[in-house]
Amino acid sequence: ALAVSDETAIMTYVQGYYPIEEKDSLELAALQLQANFGVNEESFYQPGLILDKIQKYVPKKYRTKREHSYLENKILTEHEAFVSLSKTEAQIKYLSIVKKYQTYGCTFFTALRVSRVRKSKDPGEDVVIGISERGLVMLDPVTRNLNHDFELSEILTYGFKDNSFLLVAGNLMQQKKFNFRSMHGREMHDLHASTSLVCQLQDEKWSQCSNKYRHSSS
C-alpha cells in the first residue's frame, strides 16, 4: 500500500499538481532518488545517474527553466542528506511532505466550467477538478494554481447528467453553484459518492470505538 501511495504522489508531483517551490521540488526529487535506489556506495550517486530520466523527477515548469544537468547536480546535492535512509524510510518521508498539499490523494479530471450546462454558446473556462477523501479542488489547467478548495463537509449537493457535472458547495450561509461540461461527469459523481461513503463509515467506526473506550474506562 505504501508503494502505491508513493507512486501516486510522485505522479501528481511530476505532473505539477503540487504548488511547490523549486528548492522544495529538488528535495522531493532527492527523496524519490533514495526511495528508488536505497543505500548504496558513495560512487553510485554520481552525475549521469538520472540525467536522461529527469522528467520522472522534476515538474515541467522547472525542467523548462533549467538545464537538466543543473537540476541533476542540485538533486544529488540535496540527496546527501538522505543517503542513510532505507527505501521505505525515504518513501515515508516523501509522503509526510506531500500530504500537506490540498491536491494530495486527488484523482484529476478535465472539465469546462460554464454558466449553464444547456447554453451551448457559452465558451466556458477550462478547469482541472481533483477529487479525494479530503474534498474537491479546482485548478487552472496551465498554471496549476488552486482556484477553489472545498472540504468534504462543504460539498452540499452534486450530480451528473449526460456529459455534465453539477456541484453546490459552501456552507448554509453562503453557497456557490458550479456547472461543468465533461465526459467524466459520471466518474466524478461516482468517485465523490464512494469517497464520501468510505469517510462516513470511517467516522462512524471511530465514534463507536471512542464510545466503547469511554464506557470501559468509566
XYZ file of C-alpha atoms in Angstrom:
218
model
C 0.000 0.000 0.000
C 2.879 2.336 0.802
C 4.486 1.817 -2.608
C 1.160 2.531 -4.363
C 0.652 5.735 -2.347
C 4.217 6.791 -3.091
C 3.826 6.119 -6.813
C 0.572 8.104 -6.982
C 2.099 11.003 -5.045
C 5.123 11.093 -7.370
C 2.892 11.124 -10.449
C 0.874 14.024 -9.010
C 4.092 15.895 -8.191
C 5.767 15.389 -11.588
C 2.587 16.488 -13.390
C 2.820 19.767 -11.470
C -0.244 19.458 -9.254
C 1.563 20.429 -6.037
C 2.079 24.197 -5.513
C 5.741 23.696 -4.703
C 8.794 25.971 -4.919
C 11.881 24.867 -6.851
C 14.045 24.167 -3.774
C 11.327 22.006 -2.194
C 10.851 20.313 -5.549
C 14.524 19.306 -5.605
C 14.265 17.950 -2.061
C 11.365 15.727 -3.125
C 13.348 14.583 -6.149
C 16.256 13.669 -3.866
C 13.957 11.633 -1.621
C 12.485 9.943 -4.685
C 16.026 9.069 -5.784
C 16.732 7.435 -2.424
C 13.374 5.634 -2.462
C 14.233 4.205 -5.881
C 17.817 3.057 -5.232
C 18.205 2.927 -1.439
C 21.511 2.734 0.420
C 24.435 2.366 -1.986
C 28.142 3.003 -2.327
C 29.033 6.699 -2.481
C 30.295 6.223 -6.029
C 26.830 5.095 -7.137
C 25.204 8.513 -6.802
C 27.184 10.403 -9.451
C 26.288 12.813 -12.286
C 24.660 10.968 -15.168
C 22.619 8.641 -12.940
C 19.256 10.250 -13.767
C 20.194 12.823 -16.423
C 18.106 11.094 -19.114
C 15.253 10.459 -16.655
C 14.956 13.933 -15.177
C 11.348 14.199 -16.409
C 10.477 11.495 -13.849
C 11.887 13.585 -11.008
C 11.141 17.249 -11.727
C 7.914 19.014 -12.828
C 7.833 20.509 -16.310
C 7.771 24.130 -15.105
C 11.282 23.699 -13.663
C 12.608 21.470 -16.453
C 11.839 24.190 -18.991
C 13.659 26.851 -16.954
C 16.825 24.935 -16.117
C 19.409 22.773 -17.832
C 18.841 19.120 -16.957
C 22.443 18.757 -15.823
C 21.951 21.668 -13.409
C 18.835 20.033 -11.942
C 20.573 16.673 -11.572
C 23.507 18.253 -9.735
C 21.146 20.076 -7.386
C 19.218 16.846 -6.719
C 22.453 14.984 -5.940
C 23.468 17.753 -3.542
C 20.096 17.592 -1.752
C 20.372 13.798 -1.752
C 23.444 13.863 0.506
C 21.122 14.436 3.480
C 19.222 11.196 2.766
C 21.951 8.666 1.889
C 21.431 6.643 5.072
C 17.665 6.223 4.637
C 16.250 2.892 3.545
C 13.863 2.844 0.581
C 10.861 2.614 2.917
C 12.102 5.423 5.156
C 12.570 7.657 2.107
C 9.048 6.841 0.904
C 7.572 7.668 4.317
C 9.429 10.987 4.471
C 8.339 11.824 0.926
C 4.677 11.181 1.772
C 4.900 13.156 5.011
C 5.892 16.206 2.953
C 3.315 15.976 0.151
C 0.392 15.150 2.439
C 0.191 18.810 3.469
C -0.909 19.853 -0.023
C -4.628 20.114 -0.819
C -4.104 18.146 -4.020
C -2.594 15.121 -2.256
C -4.511 11.921 -2.999
C -6.595 13.512 -5.750
C -7.852 11.868 -8.895
C -7.935 14.540 -11.609
C -10.478 15.203 -14.347
C -10.598 17.769 -17.141
C -13.765 19.823 -17.491
C -15.213 23.021 -18.904
C -16.850 25.352 -16.398
C -19.912 27.057 -17.919
C -22.554 29.449 -16.642
C -25.296 26.973 -17.565
C -24.884 23.432 -18.830
C -27.522 23.827 -21.548
C -26.128 27.065 -23.022
C -24.162 25.582 -25.906
C -22.797 29.014 -26.985
C -21.070 29.552 -23.640
C -17.334 29.176 -24.437
C -16.666 28.158 -20.843
C -13.448 28.027 -18.870
C -11.112 25.028 -18.829
C -10.507 23.632 -15.358
C -8.990 20.584 -13.730
C -11.080 19.028 -10.959
C -9.398 16.964 -8.264
C -11.397 14.652 -6.006
C -10.059 12.968 -2.872
C -11.193 11.827 0.560
C -10.379 15.331 1.755
C -12.808 17.008 -0.657
C -12.700 18.682 -4.062
C -10.326 21.209 -5.648
C -10.378 23.165 -8.909
C -7.153 24.121 -10.660
C -6.057 26.190 -13.606
C -5.029 23.596 -16.245
C -1.992 25.638 -17.376
C -0.533 27.210 -14.221
C -1.892 24.515 -11.855
C -2.882 27.342 -9.489
C -5.567 26.427 -6.964
C -8.768 28.355 -7.730
C -11.221 26.651 -5.368
C -10.818 24.267 -2.451
C -13.777 22.614 -0.715
C -13.575 20.120 2.118
C -15.897 17.128 2.079
C -18.304 18.762 4.551
C -18.605 21.826 2.276
C -19.917 19.859 -0.708
C -23.661 20.254 -0.255
C -25.102 18.843 -3.499
C -23.683 17.206 -6.596
C -24.971 15.294 -9.600
C -24.436 14.427 -13.243
C -26.457 14.227 -16.434
C -25.278 13.263 -19.903
C -21.899 14.999 -20.342
C -22.218 17.330 -17.374
C -21.403 17.558 -13.691
C -23.084 19.911 -11.225
C -21.886 20.975 -7.818
C -23.140 23.199 -4.996
C -20.509 23.922 -2.364
C -20.007 26.200 0.613
C -21.994 26.414 3.835
C -25.554 27.138 4.884
C -24.891 30.891 4.867
C -23.001 31.141 1.574
C -23.187 28.709 -1.310
C -21.793 28.628 -4.815
C -23.091 26.639 -7.770
C -20.772 25.222 -10.427
C -21.788 23.788 -13.804
C -19.339 21.748 -15.831
C -19.321 20.104 -19.215
C -17.244 16.947 -19.094
C -17.146 13.440 -20.483
C -16.191 12.375 -16.947
C -19.385 13.559 -15.226
C -20.476 10.125 -14.090
C -16.925 9.172 -12.998
C -16.650 12.316 -10.873
C -20.055 11.706 -9.333
C -19.367 8.065 -8.532
C -15.875 8.747 -7.155
C -17.112 11.505 -4.857
C -20.062 9.365 -3.736
C -17.866 6.371 -2.885
C -15.272 8.583 -1.178
C -17.967 10.255 0.943
C -19.375 6.872 1.935
C -15.973 5.499 2.946
C -15.245 8.583 5.057
C -18.674 8.363 6.679
C -18.155 4.703 7.581
C -14.699 5.503 8.981
C -16.150 8.304 11.118
C -18.884 6.007 12.426
C -16.362 3.277 13.259
C -14.129 5.796 15.056
C -17.136 7.099 17.002
C -18.112 3.579 18.056
C -14.557 2.807 19.203
C -14.412 6.066 21.175
C -17.735 5.332 22.871
C -16.623 1.804 23.720
C -13.369 3.143 25.216
C -15.224 5.729 27.299
C -17.630 3.095 28.639
C -14.790 0.692 29.524
C -12.903 3.477 31.323
C -15.876 4.573 33.438
